[in-house]
C-alpha cells in the first residue's frame, strides 16, 4: 500500500512539474516548485538548487530552503549565499565540497553521513554547520544535465527525515529526485538556449547597424544615438504619471522597440555611398566642383593670355571685366555649393545667368557651367537633387522589405513596421506609406522623433553643421504645429528636461544655448495640437 502511495506521489509530482514546465515563465519559480516537490517526496530538511554561472566558473545559489532553521523556500540572497567556485586559482577542479564534486563528476551521489566519507574535503560543510548550529548528515545531489550531457547545475538535498530523525536517502528517493532534476535540467536548458538565441539576435542586429553606420564616413554614430534616444524616451514614458500614465510597455515590447530603432536605417545598405555622403550640391561619384574649377582656371588662363596680346585700352578693359566676372562667379559657385540654408530666388537667378553666359575668346565659346551642374547648384535646400532624394527615400522601403522576410518571434512581429515608418508624418505627408496619425502607433512615433532630433543636432553630417538646441527644438515645435510629429512626445522631451540630458552627452558646448520652454511650446500649443 505504501509503495502504491509513493508511486502515485511520484506521478503527481512529475505531472505538476510537467505542467509548470510549459506554463511557468519565471525560472526561479519553476525551481522552487521542483525543490519543494523533491523535499516533500524525500522529507528532506534542506535543499538547494544551484545553476552554473554565465562565465561557467561558479555555481550560483538559486533556491534555498532549510525547514528546521525556518529558512523558507525562496530565491537565494547573493549576499548571504555567495557562489561556490568550481576551480582553484591554478585552474584545477575544486573537489573540496559535495556540490562541486558532483558537478565535476557529472554523477548523482547519495551519502549516508557527509562527516564519515573520504571522497571530498568536508571542512566547508562542517564550517557551515558550526556557524549555523546545524548538523548536515545524509546528502543527495543530482547534476542537472542538458541534451549534450553538459552539467548546467545541481539539485542538492540534505537530511532525509523519518520518524522525526535523520535517515538516509533510499534508492526510490534517488530515482524520483533524478526524474524531477531532469525536468529542472530541461527548463534550465530551454532558458539557456532562449537566452543565447536572444543574445545572438541582439548582437547580430547591433552588428548590422554598426556596419551600416560604418558605410558612411560621416554618420558613424547615427543609428546608435537614435536607439539611445528611443530607449530613453520609452523609459520616460514608463515613469510618466500624466499623459502616458496608462502606458506600461512590457519587457518584450521594449525589446521590440529597441530592435526596430537599431534597424531603422537597414535599407541604407543599398543606398549608393555618393548619395549618402553627398556633402555639397556638385558632389557626385566624382566631385564635379573640380571640373568647374578646371574650366574656371582654363578660361582665366585664356583671358590672361588675351590680355597680354591686346593693344587697345578698351579691349583690355573688356577682358578685365570678364576676369572680374569670372572670379566673382567662381567665388559665388563655391559658396552656393556648400550653402546649408535654403538658397534665395536671386541666387537661383544668378546661377541661371552664369550658366547662360558664354565667354567668346578668339572666336571660340566657353561656359563655366554645364546644364547638370546648373540644376544641382539650384537645389533649393540640402545637397540632393530630386532624383537623388527619391533614391535616398527608398531606404525605408528596402528596410521594410528586408525585415519582412525575416521570421521574427511573435513578440517582435512589429519590428519591420516600426523600423520602416520613422519618416511618416501624422498628417500623412511622410513616406513611404503616407500613413496618417490613426495608423501610426506610439512606437513608430517615438523612433520618428528620435531620428529627427538626432539628425538636427548631429555634428557629423556632410551637408550641414549640427544645430543648436534652441533651433532644434524650434524646428521640432513647428513640426508638431504642422501635425507631423506627436505633441505628447514633444512635451515629454521638454518637461522632463531630456533635451538637456542628451545635449550634455552628445552636443558640443557651442550647441547648448538658452532654452525658453514656454516660448517653444507656444509655437504648437496655440494650434490646439493633440496628436
XYZ file of C-alpha atoms in Angstrom:
531
model
C 0.000 0.000 0.000
C 2.812 2.409 0.913
C 4.653 1.594 -2.338
C 1.494 2.330 -4.321
C 1.087 5.637 -2.478
C 4.675 6.601 -3.236
C 4.239 5.777 -6.921
C 1.121 7.953 -7.047
C 3.005 10.757 -5.289
C 5.817 10.385 -7.788
C 3.429 10.540 -10.750
C 1.621 13.519 -9.228
C 4.908 15.368 -8.707
C 6.027 14.754 -12.273
C 2.620 15.830 -13.593
C 2.775 19.064 -11.601
C 6.336 19.757 -12.767
C 5.475 18.984 -16.399
C 2.552 21.417 -16.335
C 4.718 24.101 -14.767
C 7.453 23.482 -17.325
C 5.116 24.521 -20.137
C 3.391 27.354 -18.260
C 5.879 28.991 -15.863
C 7.984 31.764 -17.417
C 9.928 32.584 -14.255
C 12.738 30.045 -13.983
C 13.238 30.644 -10.263
C 9.564 29.971 -9.584
C 9.888 26.722 -11.504
C 12.978 25.772 -9.484
C 11.063 26.500 -6.284
C 8.383 24.041 -7.368
C 10.942 21.363 -8.278
C 12.759 21.729 -4.956
C 9.506 21.758 -2.997
C 8.370 18.517 -4.644
C 11.779 16.888 -4.127
C 11.797 17.841 -0.436
C 8.182 16.770 0.013
C 8.780 13.358 -1.520
C 12.029 12.659 0.372
C 11.011 14.506 3.555
C 14.370 16.335 3.327
C 15.028 19.069 5.884
C 17.042 21.241 3.488
C 17.556 21.695 -0.196
C 19.286 23.899 -2.736
C 19.159 24.436 -6.478
C 22.427 25.658 -7.998
C 22.894 26.957 -11.536
C 26.109 27.324 -13.489
C 27.181 30.971 -13.711
C 27.361 32.727 -17.086
C 31.157 32.588 -17.052
C 30.977 28.890 -16.072
C 33.391 29.295 -13.154
C 30.923 29.149 -10.264
C 27.708 27.557 -9.068
C 25.199 30.223 -8.098
C 22.632 29.591 -5.380
C 19.199 29.940 -6.963
C 16.722 28.459 -4.475
C 17.393 27.551 -0.824
C 15.317 26.090 1.983
C 16.028 24.708 5.475
C 12.878 23.767 7.364
C 14.462 23.308 10.803
C 16.106 26.737 10.572
C 12.940 28.382 9.304
C 14.657 29.343 6.049
C 11.629 29.433 3.807
C 11.688 28.167 0.267
C 12.806 31.167 -1.761
C 15.273 32.845 -4.071
C 18.770 32.945 -2.592
C 20.166 36.273 -1.420
C 23.603 36.514 -3.041
C 24.958 38.392 -0.010
C 24.024 35.554 2.340
C 24.667 32.761 -0.137
C 27.845 33.516 -2.105
C 28.566 31.439 -5.200
C 30.595 28.235 -4.941
C 33.785 28.335 -7.012
C 34.324 25.396 -9.359
C 38.057 25.875 -9.898
C 41.095 26.742 -7.812
C 43.404 29.638 -8.684
C 45.636 27.242 -10.649
C 42.549 26.236 -12.720
C 42.432 22.770 -11.197
C 38.987 21.410 -10.355
C 37.609 22.254 -6.950
C 36.636 18.887 -5.478
C 36.586 20.119 -1.896
C 32.859 20.017 -1.279
C 29.883 17.876 -2.111
C 28.183 20.014 -4.745
C 31.357 20.785 -6.744
C 32.365 17.120 -6.584
C 29.002 16.115 -8.073
C 29.253 18.860 -10.693
C 32.678 17.737 -11.929
C 31.882 14.015 -11.770
C 28.565 14.514 -13.550
C 27.042 11.706 -11.498
C 24.333 11.585 -8.846
C 25.689 10.988 -5.375
C 23.992 9.707 -2.236
C 25.888 9.896 1.070
C 24.643 8.498 4.371
C 26.830 10.788 6.501
C 28.899 13.574 4.986
C 31.164 13.617 8.065
C 32.057 9.958 7.566
C 33.205 9.948 3.926
C 36.611 10.491 2.325
C 35.696 11.397 -1.262
C 35.985 15.129 -0.703
C 37.025 17.621 1.922
C 34.065 18.266 4.228
C 35.675 21.233 6.004
C 33.321 23.644 4.248
C 30.263 21.689 5.325
C 31.490 21.462 8.916
C 32.229 25.168 8.997
C 28.730 25.988 7.711
C 27.210 23.689 10.306
C 29.225 25.288 13.083
C 28.264 28.833 12.112
C 24.582 27.935 11.724
C 24.319 25.435 14.592
C 23.347 22.690 12.177
C 24.341 19.081 11.534
C 24.466 18.022 7.905
C 24.310 14.256 7.647
C 22.633 12.488 4.744
C 23.053 14.172 1.379
C 21.728 13.580 -2.110
C 22.858 15.618 -5.128
C 21.754 15.230 -8.744
C 23.542 17.004 -11.610
C 21.261 18.932 -13.980
C 22.385 17.931 -17.482
C 21.353 19.180 -20.892
C 20.910 17.141 -24.086
C 24.660 17.326 -24.692
C 25.385 15.828 -21.267
C 26.766 19.140 -20.052
C 26.134 19.911 -16.373
C 24.198 23.172 -16.002
C 23.539 22.993 -12.290
C 22.965 20.755 -9.285
C 19.941 19.896 -7.141
C 21.034 19.094 -3.594
C 19.009 17.700 -0.680
C 20.192 17.427 2.933
C 18.975 15.244 5.814
C 16.159 12.960 4.779
C 13.754 12.634 7.718
C 11.899 9.584 9.002
C 10.172 9.151 12.336
C 11.456 12.591 13.413
C 15.071 11.645 12.932
C 17.650 11.935 10.190
C 17.804 8.943 7.887
C 19.424 8.126 4.575
C 18.019 8.823 1.130
C 16.905 5.494 -0.341
C 17.030 4.279 -3.942
C 13.427 5.286 -4.529
C 14.355 8.813 -3.479
C 17.267 8.818 -5.921
C 15.064 7.701 -8.835
C 12.286 10.192 -8.066
C 14.583 13.163 -7.456
C 16.504 12.285 -10.617
C 13.212 12.476 -12.536
C 12.458 15.862 -11.008
C 16.013 17.017 -11.668
C 15.701 16.068 -15.326
C 12.685 18.374 -15.576
C 14.687 21.165 -13.954
C 17.513 20.476 -16.401
C 15.103 20.774 -19.344
C 13.865 24.108 -18.015
C 17.420 25.333 -17.485
C 18.456 24.142 -20.953
C 15.465 25.809 -22.592
C 16.077 29.045 -20.754
C 19.766 28.980 -21.656
C 19.021 28.256 -25.319
C 16.424 31.025 -25.453
C 18.815 33.416 -23.729
C 21.624 32.521 -26.132
C 19.343 32.978 -29.156
C 18.119 36.324 -27.797
C 21.712 37.434 -27.252
C 22.674 36.275 -30.727
C 19.753 38.180 -32.270
C 20.635 41.256 -30.225
C 24.314 41.102 -31.204
C 23.501 40.413 -34.858
C 21.114 43.363 -35.087
C 23.636 45.705 -33.485
C 26.443 44.373 -35.686
C 24.369 45.069 -38.817
C 23.537 48.558 -37.507
C 27.204 49.320 -36.845
C 28.061 48.065 -40.347
C 25.507 50.441 -41.887
C 26.832 53.350 -39.828
C 30.390 52.485 -40.878
C 29.331 52.554 -44.535
C 29.284 56.330 -44.296
C 32.457 58.164 -43.331
C 30.274 60.849 -41.764
C 27.324 59.273 -39.919
C 29.258 56.824 -37.762
C 27.065 57.068 -34.672
C 23.628 57.952 -36.023
C 21.905 54.598 -35.505
C 23.282 54.010 -32.014
C 22.272 57.535 -30.952
C 18.744 57.111 -32.351
C 18.497 53.794 -30.491
C 19.613 55.519 -27.285
C 17.076 58.344 -27.633
C 14.355 55.782 -28.401
C 15.220 53.763 -25.303
C 15.413 56.861 -23.107
C 12.045 58.209 -24.284
C 10.431 54.811 -23.692
C 11.822 54.843 -20.144
C 10.490 58.378 -19.586
C 7.069 57.209 -20.794
C 7.206 54.323 -18.304
C 7.837 56.795 -15.459
C 5.286 59.377 -16.602
C 2.291 59.865 -14.288
C 0.371 62.189 -16.583
C -0.266 61.858 -20.317
C 1.332 58.426 -20.591
C 0.210 57.075 -17.207
C -1.727 54.230 -18.834
C 1.208 53.153 -20.996
C 3.152 50.269 -19.497
C 5.484 48.660 -22.002
C 6.299 45.031 -21.270
C 9.897 43.848 -21.414
C 9.171 42.258 -24.800
C 7.622 45.468 -26.134
C 10.663 47.482 -25.080
C 12.915 44.931 -26.758
C 10.815 45.080 -29.924
C 11.093 48.873 -29.944
C 14.854 48.700 -29.442
C 15.302 46.227 -32.288
C 13.255 48.482 -34.578
C 15.335 51.534 -33.641
C 18.581 49.667 -34.330
C 17.213 48.500 -37.698
C 15.518 51.721 -38.835
C 18.199 52.514 -41.439
C 18.861 48.934 -42.558
C 17.799 49.831 -46.119
C 20.729 52.225 -46.444
C 22.840 49.162 -47.064
C 21.670 49.526 -50.695
C 21.881 53.337 -50.891
C 24.840 54.470 -53.039
C 27.606 55.945 -50.900
C 27.968 59.007 -53.120
C 24.349 59.894 -52.277
C 24.566 59.061 -48.565
C 27.770 61.060 -48.187
C 26.949 63.906 -50.563
C 28.402 66.920 -48.776
C 27.835 69.557 -51.462
C 25.480 70.251 -54.353
C 28.042 69.403 -57.042
C 29.399 66.276 -55.382
C 28.633 63.019 -57.176
C 30.574 59.820 -57.747
C 33.272 62.349 -58.668
C 33.168 65.794 -57.077
C 32.126 67.973 -60.031
C 33.331 71.174 -58.366
C 36.769 70.100 -59.607
C 35.549 70.193 -63.218
C 34.107 73.656 -62.697
C 37.400 74.758 -61.163
C 39.325 73.360 -64.141
C 37.080 75.324 -66.516
C 37.468 78.432 -64.396
C 41.264 78.176 -64.465
C 41.280 77.327 -68.152
C 39.062 80.285 -69.112
C 41.037 82.576 -66.822
C 44.304 81.474 -68.382
C 42.970 82.161 -71.890
C 41.688 85.590 -70.841
C 45.034 86.497 -69.280
C 46.809 85.463 -72.468
C 44.385 87.562 -74.480
C 45.046 90.491 -72.171
C 48.765 90.309 -72.912
C 48.177 90.477 -76.653
C 45.664 93.327 -76.719
C 46.916 96.801 -77.590
C 43.756 98.848 -77.333
C 42.893 100.011 -73.835
C 39.188 99.442 -74.468
C 39.828 95.815 -75.389
C 41.979 95.368 -72.288
C 39.251 96.843 -70.085
C 36.728 94.462 -71.608
C 38.915 91.477 -70.738
C 39.498 92.823 -67.213
C 35.708 92.987 -66.770
C 35.407 89.379 -67.904
C 38.147 88.338 -65.475
C 36.383 90.091 -62.603
C 33.093 88.469 -63.541
C 34.779 85.079 -63.809
C 36.400 85.442 -60.372
C 33.152 86.678 -58.837
C 31.120 83.854 -60.380
C 33.628 81.241 -59.248
C 33.569 82.592 -55.690
C 29.752 82.571 -55.757
C 29.614 78.991 -57.087
C 31.897 77.771 -54.283
C 29.676 79.468 -51.704
C 26.392 78.122 -53.112
C 27.888 74.660 -53.495
C 28.304 74.441 -49.696
C 25.255 76.505 -48.659
C 23.327 74.768 -45.849
C 20.288 77.037 -45.776
C 17.649 77.445 -48.438
C 19.061 79.474 -51.314
C 17.330 82.693 -52.332
C 15.442 83.383 -55.554
C 18.099 85.848 -56.695
C 20.762 83.170 -56.177
C 18.849 80.753 -58.395
C 18.560 83.512 -60.989
C 22.277 84.243 -60.809
C 23.121 80.572 -61.319
C 20.946 80.662 -64.429
C 22.848 83.725 -65.659
C 26.226 82.097 -65.014
C 25.132 79.019 -66.949
C 23.832 81.129 -69.853
C 26.872 83.368 -70.071
C 29.251 82.437 -72.863
C 32.880 83.536 -72.886
C 33.789 84.166 -76.517
C 37.549 84.274 -76.944
C 39.271 84.176 -80.315
C 36.021 83.051 -81.936
C 35.667 80.132 -79.501
C 32.889 79.779 -76.926
C 33.316 78.629 -73.323
C 30.830 78.078 -70.481
C 31.687 77.901 -66.796
C 28.793 75.510 -66.025
C 27.053 72.709 -67.877
C 23.305 72.042 -67.586
C 23.596 69.272 -64.970
C 25.834 71.395 -62.749
C 23.395 74.286 -63.056
C 20.487 72.065 -61.918
C 22.435 70.755 -58.940
C 23.513 74.226 -57.838
C 19.860 75.318 -57.996
C 18.768 72.655 -55.463
C 16.683 74.807 -53.063
C 17.922 73.279 -49.810
C 20.302 70.488 -48.943
C 22.605 68.753 -51.383
C 20.411 66.131 -53.062
C 18.713 66.573 -56.408
C 15.049 65.457 -56.665
C 16.188 62.201 -58.296
C 18.775 61.579 -55.586
C 16.228 62.376 -52.877
C 13.933 59.684 -54.258
C 16.790 57.179 -54.214
C 17.553 58.171 -50.609
C 13.906 57.738 -49.618
C 13.918 54.187 -50.958
C 15.894 53.036 -47.911
C 12.754 52.779 -45.766
C 11.008 50.518 -48.274
C 14.136 48.395 -48.523
C 14.209 48.264 -44.713
C 10.606 47.047 -44.648
C 11.158 44.502 -47.422
C 14.267 43.001 -45.829
C 12.871 42.820 -42.298
C 9.526 41.453 -43.503
C 11.334 38.450 -44.941
C 12.708 37.540 -41.504
C 10.623 35.281 -39.268
C 10.809 37.314 -36.072
C 9.341 35.686 -32.948
C 5.682 36.663 -32.484
C 6.615 39.059 -29.677
C 8.810 41.015 -32.128
C 6.491 40.799 -35.144
C 6.131 44.599 -35.464
C 9.850 45.326 -35.863
C 9.598 45.705 -39.687
C 6.693 48.172 -39.433
C 8.136 50.297 -36.625
C 11.533 50.449 -38.346
C 10.095 51.410 -41.741
C 7.745 54.166 -40.550
C 10.220 56.589 -38.985
C 9.785 59.018 -41.903
C 5.982 59.007 -41.758
C 4.175 62.177 -40.636
C 0.967 62.234 -38.612
C -0.702 64.372 -41.290
C 0.003 61.783 -43.993
C 2.714 63.795 -45.759
C 5.538 61.401 -44.903
C 6.847 58.334 -46.693
C 6.905 55.529 -47.782
C 3.280 54.637 -46.988
C 1.824 58.151 -46.425
C 0.142 56.956 -43.219
C -1.882 59.288 -41.014
C -1.994 59.534 -37.214
C -4.570 56.789 -36.679
C -2.315 54.283 -38.464
C 0.884 55.270 -36.654
C 1.314 53.638 -33.212
C 3.259 55.258 -30.388
C 6.369 53.157 -31.022
C 6.617 54.390 -34.623
C 6.230 57.957 -33.378
C 8.995 57.517 -30.793
C 11.515 56.358 -33.414
C 10.412 59.162 -35.765
C 11.018 61.993 -33.281
C 14.255 60.335 -32.109
C 15.548 60.212 -35.681
C 14.698 63.877 -36.334
C 16.158 65.076 -33.018
C 19.426 63.229 -33.625
C 19.674 64.344 -37.259
C 19.159 68.016 -36.427
C 21.784 68.079 -33.678
C 24.336 65.715 -35.263
C 27.745 67.247 -35.797
C 28.934 64.650 -38.315
C 26.617 65.306 -41.272
C 28.442 66.091 -44.536
C 25.853 68.595 -45.752
C 25.267 70.662 -42.599
C 26.580 71.559 -39.169
C 24.771 70.439 -36.030
C 22.085 72.896 -34.975
C 21.847 74.487 -31.542
C 19.312 73.238 -29.023
C 17.081 76.281 -29.409
C 16.952 75.961 -33.205
C 16.430 72.189 -32.974
C 13.531 72.500 -30.529
C 12.006 75.310 -32.596
C 12.106 73.108 -35.705
C 10.554 70.218 -33.769
C 7.867 72.543 -32.383
C 6.978 73.662 -35.904
C 6.759 70.034 -36.989
C 4.288 69.472 -34.145
C 2.363 72.563 -35.260
C 2.214 71.152 -38.798
C 0.926 67.852 -37.399
C 3.994 65.917 -38.469
C 5.179 64.604 -35.084
C 3.488 63.769 -31.763
C 2.892 66.754 -29.443
C 2.847 64.460 -26.390
C 6.376 63.266 -27.122
C 7.488 66.860 -27.669
C 6.024 67.770 -24.268
C 7.846 64.808 -22.739
C 11.202 65.916 -24.175
C 10.682 69.442 -22.824
C 9.014 68.716 -19.461
C 11.464 66.017 -18.365
C 14.467 68.051 -19.485
C 15.544 65.147 -21.671
C 16.729 67.523 -24.389
C 19.391 68.839 -21.998
C 20.391 65.391 -20.757
C 21.015 64.287 -24.340
C 22.761 67.547 -25.228
C 25.260 67.265 -22.370
C 26.226 63.808 -23.578
C 26.437 64.304 -27.342
C 26.423 68.012 -28.291
C 29.283 70.491 -28.333
C 29.194 73.335 -25.767
C 28.514 75.777 -28.616
C 25.275 73.948 -29.454
C 23.879 74.129 -25.915
C 22.267 77.544 -25.733
C 19.462 79.043 -23.652
C 16.010 77.492 -23.957
C 12.681 79.130 -23.136
C 10.343 76.159 -22.857
C 7.211 78.303 -22.695
C 8.143 80.090 -25.923
C 8.866 76.773 -27.628
C 5.511 75.361 -26.519
C 3.650 78.454 -27.700
C 4.578 77.538 -31.258
C 2.369 74.459 -31.210
C 0.083 74.784 -28.193
C -1.847 77.686 -29.757
C -2.656 75.401 -32.646
C -4.710 73.052 -30.477
C -2.442 70.187 -31.462
C -3.056 66.978 -29.515
C -1.837 64.322 -31.908
